[in-house]
């Protein structure tokens, strides 16, 4: 729903510029690239999205102190040797030797140039590691916006007449919290029992809610800010699923015990963000198409009409059609235990919809609902989404999208 | 509210768009003393690197299981586990068993009843006595 400037988001989530010689361990492993000064924005971004640690450290892990890293000069940074058990999340160096991470990267068909250190970082929820350089909060914010953008533009362009409530429900069916947790499960993500620096970096790390305790206050459903939450408010102020309240920010969940669903969805979102930073938007779009749009959702099952006959007559009045008339097409067993009536809804000589039911009224209601679905689920033949022209010089393939005047107001 | 929406979750159809191999990890358990592990040990030395290279999406672990028969244990995406005892099998036999585990979905073996299983609803609509052949009343 919301437009974002992706490049600005990407620069916000990155770590502050580091001294040139302190490259990330992934780059350090490739000796050939050692002497190259990263020139392009993308290369620079790659070094920054994984918190860079010098690879020539001693046996213990060497991390910059978080408080000291805010000092302007790098020389003032305090270096403390920590044992892995003292770290809140696994050291980035441990990622390269993790069999689980290698397997996960291959399972998702990600290219070799996507560094495992970043993949490991996307698995660390802020509840496990409060340091924003080592957790996935910033990447998941970027990924959440990318997922919302790609999903809503696909749905709006494919079904231009979809009512707003149904559009929200369809977006939630593709990238809602439950859907993302399911996606993470289908990608074979396992969660660690307890986060820590010494555990396998290929496991999802978050602080679990202790048994018998309810959701933390920030995740509990709050009362709406206003008694009258309008659709406009849902579009502009809250999340992409039309909730009455905005969800808590990813950075606000530091040290808060969270349910596993929240951690799993933050991983999937962070992975999208990390892919955008490292591989660029064409690959992210392909990844999104393969892993999210490939899922099966029948949009026609999302509708829940209260008074379809009244809605249909309003649609016909608005569009200048003749007012709809229900006519019996066929029937069987009217006096039996199982009568079946087939009723069509006609506007003049055009049949708008047909429905079958065990009473005349039921069949008429079903026919009106079918006619409304046929109207709302109109699909243009050729669809080009706005993001398909991003960074393309040739715009001859672009087809302007249909903008509908919206659902009928009853 | 004249129109409201029903909340659902889009269903995965593995293989449409992307394919995720259901086999997540295979662990190879061997014994150094028992003769039943001879084929397994030669497989680990000779063929396991090739098998691992050909299947990068599977996490492979090798661990000793002293004074027991050799066994392959596979973990699947849906949370199930399958294990195959490979006692007295030769190198090739162990490789075949490992490929059986790799190709499995982790579901229980069951008979497929109907030839076509579809998530889409039927396009034929409701049965009606007046459709099809002409009925003279």
XYZ file of C-alpha atoms in Angstrom:
547
model
C 0.000 0.000 0.000
C 2.679 2.429 0.975
C 5.292 3.737 -1.418
C 8.828 3.624 -0.159
C 12.141 4.752 -1.491
C 14.045 1.504 -1.206
C 17.521 2.936 -1.540
C 16.943 5.302 1.333
C 15.733 2.445 3.468
C 18.779 0.418 2.556
C 21.132 3.158 3.635
C 19.338 3.606 6.926
C 19.672 0.026 8.006
C 23.367 -0.217 7.393
C 26.037 0.109 9.999
C 27.976 3.396 10.053
C 30.973 3.484 7.691
C 33.861 1.505 9.023
C 37.561 1.938 8.391
C 38.489 0.604 4.985
C 40.780 -2.133 6.225
C 38.159 -3.676 8.519
C 36.155 -5.594 5.976
C 33.602 -8.198 6.860
C 34.870 -11.728 7.366
C 33.225 -12.854 4.170
C 35.247 -10.386 2.169
C 38.363 -11.193 4.152
C 38.018 -14.831 3.231
C 38.359 -13.877 -0.401
C 41.945 -12.720 -0.500
C 41.607 -11.526 -4.043
C 39.225 -8.809 -2.997
C 41.305 -7.787 -0.041
C 42.951 -4.815 -1.667
C 39.948 -3.537 -3.563
C 38.447 -0.365 -2.227
C 34.707 -0.740 -2.492
C 33.584 1.957 -4.841
C 30.021 1.269 -5.765
C 27.198 1.789 -3.364
C 26.238 -1.857 -3.516
C 29.648 -3.182 -2.524
C 29.878 -0.688 0.288
C 26.419 -1.681 1.411
C 27.398 -5.299 1.493
C 30.281 -4.708 3.820
C 28.080 -2.709 6.109
C 25.017 -4.925 6.337
C 27.031 -7.517 8.231
C 28.637 -5.904 11.224
C 32.281 -5.918 10.286
C 34.753 -7.589 12.569
C 38.444 -7.860 11.899
C 39.284 -11.416 11.033
C 42.779 -11.341 12.538
C 41.463 -11.540 16.089
C 42.844 -13.757 18.826
C 41.305 -17.008 20.002
C 38.498 -15.251 21.826
C 35.929 -13.216 19.990
C 36.680 -9.560 19.570
C 33.748 -7.251 19.219
C 33.491 -3.493 19.462
C 31.677 -2.388 22.573
C 28.261 -1.118 21.598
C 28.413 2.044 23.707
C 31.901 2.888 22.518
C 31.000 2.385 18.859
C 28.957 5.559 18.927
C 32.110 7.595 19.487
C 33.142 9.470 16.367
C 36.681 8.126 16.090
C 37.284 4.496 15.464
C 40.445 4.601 17.547
C 38.426 5.274 20.676
C 36.575 2.007 20.257
C 37.207 -0.345 23.130
C 38.115 -3.890 22.170
C 37.195 -6.586 24.664
C 37.799 -10.283 24.259
C 34.678 -12.281 24.945
C 34.239 -16.002 25.187
C 31.442 -17.220 22.872
C 29.279 -18.024 25.906
C 29.311 -14.373 26.933
C 28.003 -13.085 23.636
C 24.231 -12.682 23.257
C 24.218 -14.179 19.744
C 26.730 -16.212 17.722
C 29.794 -14.430 16.415
C 29.624 -13.622 12.676
C 32.784 -15.674 12.161
C 30.983 -18.838 13.209
C 28.587 -18.508 10.270
C 31.068 -19.595 7.606
C 31.535 -23.011 9.212
C 27.867 -23.677 9.893
C 26.488 -26.636 7.958
C 22.905 -25.524 8.632
C 23.494 -22.116 7.043
C 25.171 -23.624 3.977
C 22.245 -26.015 3.603
C 19.691 -23.241 4.067
C 21.329 -21.083 1.428
C 21.340 -23.956 -1.041
C 17.762 -24.947 -0.136
C 16.497 -21.461 -0.971
C 18.562 -21.477 -4.209
C 20.396 -18.332 -3.178
C 23.608 -17.540 -5.035
C 27.010 -18.060 -3.468
C 27.652 -14.355 -3.283
C 24.979 -13.954 -0.637
C 27.163 -14.056 2.497
C 26.402 -16.519 5.254
C 27.196 -13.892 7.880
C 24.188 -11.886 6.762
C 22.048 -15.002 6.600
C 23.067 -15.714 10.182
C 22.222 -12.153 11.176
C 18.695 -12.452 9.781
C 18.121 -15.345 12.202
C 18.802 -13.236 15.305
C 15.670 -11.584 16.671
C 16.095 -8.372 18.728
C 14.787 -10.221 21.768
C 17.921 -12.392 21.660
C 20.491 -9.684 20.910
C 19.598 -6.042 21.646
C 22.552 -4.693 19.635
C 21.088 -3.361 16.362
C 24.344 -4.140 14.503
C 23.923 -7.843 15.202
C 20.169 -8.428 15.168
C 17.705 -8.435 12.303
C 15.520 -5.482 13.348
C 16.615 -3.043 10.666
C 16.656 -5.672 7.921
C 13.194 -6.874 8.892
C 11.803 -3.334 8.693
C 13.128 -3.033 5.142
C 11.880 -6.506 4.251
C 8.438 -5.812 5.676
C 8.045 -2.766 3.462
C 9.319 -4.627 0.409
C 6.942 -7.536 1.003
C 4.017 -5.175 1.531
C 4.873 -3.214 -1.583
C 5.287 -6.190 -3.909
C 2.215 -8.022 -2.612
C -0.155 -5.071 -2.655
C 0.935 -3.893 -6.102
C 0.458 -7.398 -7.481
C -3.032 -7.674 -5.979
C -4.147 -4.153 -6.894
C -2.978 -4.492 -10.496
C -4.314 -8.030 -10.956
C -7.691 -7.371 -9.316
C -8.287 -3.628 -9.757
C -11.855 -3.751 -8.415
C -11.101 -5.661 -5.203
C -12.847 -4.099 -2.177
C -10.492 -2.747 0.446
C -11.405 -5.261 3.170
C -10.800 -8.173 0.799
C -7.546 -6.634 -0.369
C -6.344 -6.407 3.228
C -7.320 -10.027 3.815
C -5.555 -11.150 0.619
C -2.362 -9.314 1.593
C -2.547 -10.928 5.004
C -3.057 -14.343 3.433
C 0.173 -13.927 1.453
C 2.450 -12.113 3.909
C 0.602 -11.953 7.210
C 2.285 -13.116 10.423
C 0.763 -16.595 10.187
C 1.707 -16.937 6.511
C 5.311 -15.842 7.137
C 5.657 -18.218 10.087
C 4.398 -20.996 7.818
C 6.874 -19.988 5.114
C 9.736 -20.123 7.613
C 8.606 -23.564 8.726
C 8.461 -24.766 5.135
C 11.977 -23.475 4.565
C 13.137 -25.774 7.366
C 13.945 -23.159 9.979
C 14.428 -24.549 13.476
C 14.447 -22.454 16.605
C 17.066 -22.588 19.332
C 15.811 -23.399 22.803
C 17.651 -20.458 24.260
C 19.679 -17.775 22.451
C 23.380 -17.535 23.141
C 26.773 -16.939 21.584
C 27.891 -20.549 21.669
C 25.004 -22.171 19.824
C 24.720 -23.085 16.165
C 24.202 -19.899 14.073
C 21.807 -21.681 11.703
C 19.061 -21.747 14.325
C 16.446 -19.056 14.831
C 17.293 -17.201 18.019
C 14.784 -15.399 20.185
C 13.819 -15.179 23.807
C 10.888 -17.496 24.457
C 7.905 -16.663 26.605
C 8.146 -18.710 29.813
C 5.499 -21.380 30.258
C 2.307 -20.093 31.818
C 2.902 -16.453 31.001
C 0.845 -14.488 28.529
C 1.942 -12.239 25.709
C 4.071 -9.235 26.684
C 2.242 -5.938 26.872
C 3.683 -4.496 23.656
C 2.396 -7.424 21.579
C -1.046 -7.606 23.153
C -3.943 -6.294 21.129
C -4.632 -2.750 22.241
C -7.809 -0.757 22.015
C -8.029 1.406 18.886
C -6.889 4.967 19.223
C -10.267 6.227 18.118
C -13.786 4.790 18.213
C -14.176 5.366 14.487
C -11.287 3.704 12.678
C -11.860 4.469 9.024
C -10.507 2.608 6.026
C -8.321 5.610 5.209
C -6.801 5.399 8.669
C -6.172 1.696 8.161
C -4.414 2.388 4.842
C -2.216 5.238 5.969
C -1.588 4.842 9.678
C -1.302 1.161 10.561
C 0.193 -1.929 8.996
C -0.435 -3.375 5.529
C -3.170 -5.742 6.781
C -5.633 -3.045 7.815
C -5.323 -3.613 11.556
C -6.809 -1.045 13.905
C -3.426 -0.513 15.574
C 0.094 -0.286 14.285
C 2.269 -3.237 15.404
C 5.256 -2.523 17.672
C 8.451 -1.515 15.903
C 11.066 -4.230 15.445
C 13.539 -2.206 17.501
C 11.062 -1.937 20.389
C 11.126 -5.689 21.065
C 14.610 -5.759 22.591
C 14.822 -8.218 25.503
C 11.064 -8.817 25.281
C 10.034 -12.478 25.251
C 8.177 -13.087 22.002
C 6.168 -15.975 20.527
C 7.920 -18.108 17.936
C 5.584 -16.792 15.207
C 6.873 -13.255 15.720
C 10.503 -14.419 15.502
C 9.840 -16.513 12.391
C 8.127 -13.652 10.568
C 10.975 -11.297 11.464
C 13.398 -13.793 9.900
C 11.494 -13.997 6.613
C 11.192 -10.225 6.427
C 14.858 -9.733 7.294
C 15.847 -12.212 4.609
C 13.939 -10.171 2.025
C 15.682 -7.019 3.243
C 19.094 -8.664 3.181
C 18.503 -9.996 -0.325
C 17.566 -6.509 -1.455
C 20.765 -5.049 -0.015
C 23.079 -7.764 -1.314
C 21.583 -8.981 -4.565
C 19.519 -6.050 -5.789
C 15.847 -5.664 -6.543
C 15.545 -7.835 -9.712
C 16.615 -10.909 -7.766
C 14.379 -10.007 -4.839
C 11.420 -9.684 -7.163
C 12.150 -13.100 -8.635
C 12.538 -14.556 -5.148
C 9.243 -12.985 -4.110
C 7.449 -14.291 -7.191
C 8.792 -17.806 -6.658
C 8.288 -18.153 -2.930
C 5.225 -16.011 -2.217
C 3.136 -15.578 -5.344
C 3.580 -19.284 -6.109
C 1.417 -20.065 -3.085
C -2.207 -20.887 -3.731
C -4.867 -18.403 -2.682
C -8.395 -18.406 -4.080
C -9.378 -14.750 -3.710
C -13.037 -15.531 -4.420
C -13.288 -17.417 -1.119
C -12.353 -14.327 0.887
C -15.644 -12.506 0.304
C -18.258 -12.477 3.038
C -21.404 -10.696 1.836
C -24.164 -9.654 4.218
C -26.749 -8.362 1.731
C -25.553 -9.345 -1.739
C -28.873 -8.563 -3.457
C -28.852 -4.987 -2.182
C -25.156 -4.531 -3.082
C -25.804 -5.855 -6.567
C -28.669 -3.438 -7.220
C -26.438 -0.573 -6.013
C -23.642 -1.693 -8.375
C -26.098 -1.826 -11.284
C -27.494 1.606 -10.415
C -23.997 3.089 -10.169
C -22.756 1.592 -13.420
C -25.934 2.436 -15.331
C -27.052 -1.152 -15.915
C -30.702 -2.115 -15.784
C -31.737 -3.132 -12.287
C -31.117 -6.847 -11.633
C -33.951 -9.346 -11.805
C -33.747 -12.912 -10.490
C -35.267 -15.597 -12.690
C -35.621 -19.301 -12.129
C -33.596 -21.215 -14.682
C -34.384 -24.757 -13.594
C -35.536 -26.690 -10.591
C -35.817 -30.246 -9.425
C -37.729 -31.907 -6.625
C -39.635 -28.896 -5.391
C -41.833 -31.049 -3.156
C -39.096 -33.518 -2.222
C -36.696 -33.529 0.715
C -33.812 -32.191 -1.415
C -35.059 -29.547 -3.821
C -32.515 -27.809 -6.026
C -33.270 -24.471 -7.625
C -30.977 -22.854 -10.159
C -31.544 -19.111 -10.268
C -29.939 -16.542 -12.564
C -29.671 -12.817 -11.971
C -30.378 -10.841 -15.127
C -29.852 -7.214 -15.974
C -31.978 -6.729 -19.084
C -30.907 -9.602 -21.331
C -27.481 -10.096 -19.743
C -27.070 -12.834 -17.197
C -24.874 -11.438 -14.403
C -24.629 -14.551 -12.268
C -26.085 -17.925 -11.503
C -26.489 -19.809 -8.262
C -27.998 -23.024 -6.990
C -29.670 -23.505 -3.647
C -32.187 -25.621 -1.793
C -34.691 -22.804 -1.578
C -35.598 -20.058 -3.999
C -34.263 -17.392 -1.650
C -30.978 -19.158 -1.088
C -30.467 -19.635 -4.805
C -31.240 -15.961 -5.460
C -28.759 -14.830 -2.798
C -26.080 -17.132 -4.172
C -26.711 -15.851 -7.675
C -26.341 -12.246 -6.505
C -23.108 -13.106 -4.677
C -21.783 -14.798 -7.807
C -22.635 -11.705 -9.858
C -20.864 -9.439 -7.349
C -17.800 -11.675 -7.337
C -17.746 -11.590 -11.113
C -17.718 -7.804 -10.915
C -15.145 -7.438 -8.133
C -12.797 -10.161 -9.405
C -12.315 -8.645 -12.842
C -8.767 -9.296 -14.095
C -7.208 -7.344 -16.947
C -5.571 -9.548 -19.547
C -2.198 -7.850 -19.572
C -0.879 -6.755 -16.214
C 2.353 -4.871 -15.603
C 3.117 -3.929 -12.032
C 4.741 -0.534 -11.342
C 7.898 -2.100 -9.877
C 8.588 -3.863 -13.192
C 9.792 -0.559 -14.652
C 12.217 0.142 -11.816
C 15.614 0.924 -13.295
C 14.526 -0.006 -16.831
C 15.242 2.363 -19.673
C 12.876 0.677 -22.101
C 9.335 1.464 -20.983
C 7.581 0.206 -24.109
C 6.329 -2.890 -22.251
C 4.498 -0.791 -19.693
C 0.713 -0.999 -19.814
C -1.135 1.545 -17.681
C -3.174 -0.140 -14.990
C -6.910 0.139 -14.581
C -7.920 2.343 -11.667
C -11.403 1.504 -10.487
C -13.645 3.918 -8.620
C -13.901 1.423 -5.773
C -16.395 -0.791 -4.045
C -20.033 0.138 -3.802
C -21.064 2.086 -0.701
C -24.338 0.854 0.761
C -20.738 -3.440 7.162
C -22.143 -4.830 3.926
C -18.985 -6.651 2.929
C -16.371 -8.179 5.158
C -13.484 -10.511 4.435
C -12.514 -13.923 5.736
C -8.937 -14.289 6.896
C -7.012 -17.256 5.561
C -3.435 -18.223 4.774
C -2.207 -18.948 1.252
C -1.349 -22.610 0.844
C 2.080 -23.743 -0.171
C 2.388 -25.672 -3.409
C 5.933 -26.906 -3.359
C 7.290 -27.031 -6.889
C 5.132 -24.195 -8.240
C 7.500 -21.250 -8.501
C 10.064 -22.641 -6.118
C 10.974 -26.097 -4.939
C 12.194 -26.798 -1.426
C 13.662 -30.252 -0.961
C 11.681 -31.843 1.888
C 14.731 -33.682 3.227
C 16.444 -31.306 5.647
C 19.300 -33.319 7.056
C 20.725 -36.837 6.986
C 22.959 -38.195 9.712
C 25.191 -41.186 9.057
C 25.936 -43.388 12.058
C 28.725 -45.956 11.814
C 30.708 -48.335 14.005
C 34.425 -48.963 13.704
C 34.425 -52.461 15.146
C 31.399 -54.304 13.926
C 31.589 -55.934 10.541
C 28.070 -54.803 9.623
C 29.453 -51.292 9.167
C 32.058 -52.222 6.570
C 30.008 -50.975 3.629
C 28.946 -47.878 5.541
C 32.556 -47.015 6.397
C 33.664 -47.383 2.803
C 30.716 -45.213 1.724
C 31.699 -42.488 4.182
C 35.299 -42.573 2.947
C 34.663 -42.888 -0.770
C 31.212 -41.655 -1.805
C 29.956 -39.315 0.901
C 31.867 -36.224 -0.366
C 30.290 -36.665 -3.801
C 26.861 -37.217 -2.289
C 27.228 -34.075 -0.172
C 28.429 -32.034 -3.151
C 25.480 -33.161 -5.248
C 23.004 -32.328 -2.488
C 24.095 -29.031 -0.951
C 20.616 -28.389 0.487
C 20.937 -31.326 2.886
C 22.804 -30.897 6.128
C 24.994 -33.962 6.551
C 26.462 -35.170 9.799
C 28.574 -38.234 10.505
C 28.739 -39.662 13.980
C 29.979 -42.896 15.575
C 27.519 -45.330 17.067
C 29.776 -47.911 18.673
C 28.620 -51.522 19.046
C 25.459 -50.916 17.034
C 24.443 -51.488 13.446
C 25.005 -48.570 11.044
C 21.956 -46.411 10.411
C 20.900 -43.439 8.287
C 18.526 -40.970 9.949
C 16.844 -38.272 7.863
C 14.898 -35.274 9.152
C 12.225 -33.670 7.022
C 10.636 -30.249 6.662
C 7.323 -31.478 8.057
C 9.031 -32.509 11.287
C 9.126 -36.242 10.716
C 12.125 -38.535 10.882
C 12.920 -41.584 8.788
C 15.669 -44.002 9.558
C 17.019 -46.941 7.592
C 19.313 -49.589 9.043
C 22.090 -50.320 6.553
C 23.766 -53.281 8.236
C 25.834 -55.521 5.962
C 25.106 -53.366 2.913
C 27.912 -52.495 0.554
C 28.928 -49.024 -0.585
C 26.383 -48.946 -3.427
C 23.591 -50.204 -1.205
C 24.189 -47.462 1.333
C 24.149 -44.886 -1.444
C 20.811 -46.212 -2.704
C 19.326 -46.030 0.775
C 20.600 -42.469 1.196
C 18.961 -41.511 -2.092
C 15.689 -43.114 -0.988
C 15.793 -40.893 2.087
C 16.679 -37.824 0.032
C 13.822 -38.372 -2.408
C 11.219 -39.015 0.258
C 8.803 -36.321 1.391
C 8.717 -37.449 4.989
C 5.032 -38.301 4.756
C 3.853 -41.775 5.643
C 3.563 -44.133 2.691
C -0.042 -44.345 1.601
C -2.100 -45.449 -1.325
C -3.060 -42.721 -3.754
C -6.763 -43.227 -4.302
C -7.878 -40.779 -6.946
C -5.745 -40.125 -10.003
C -6.064 -36.329 -9.755
C -5.880 -34.286 -6.583
C -6.634 -30.596 -7.120
C -7.058 -27.534 -4.932
C -9.246 -25.865 -7.541
C -12.984 -26.380 -7.434
C -14.816 -28.194 -10.178
C -15.675 -26.122 -13.238
C -18.778 -28.186 -14.001
C -21.012 -26.604 -11.393
C -24.101 -28.105 -9.804
C -25.774 -31.130 -11.333
C -28.921 -30.204 -13.188
C -31.367 -32.609 -14.853
C -31.932 -30.242 -17.784
C -28.286 -29.904 -18.765
C -26.565 -32.277 -21.119
C -28.744 -34.588 -23.230
C -32.158 -33.273 -24.162
C -34.830 -34.453 -21.774
C -38.315 -34.778 -23.163
C -41.038 -34.375 -20.588
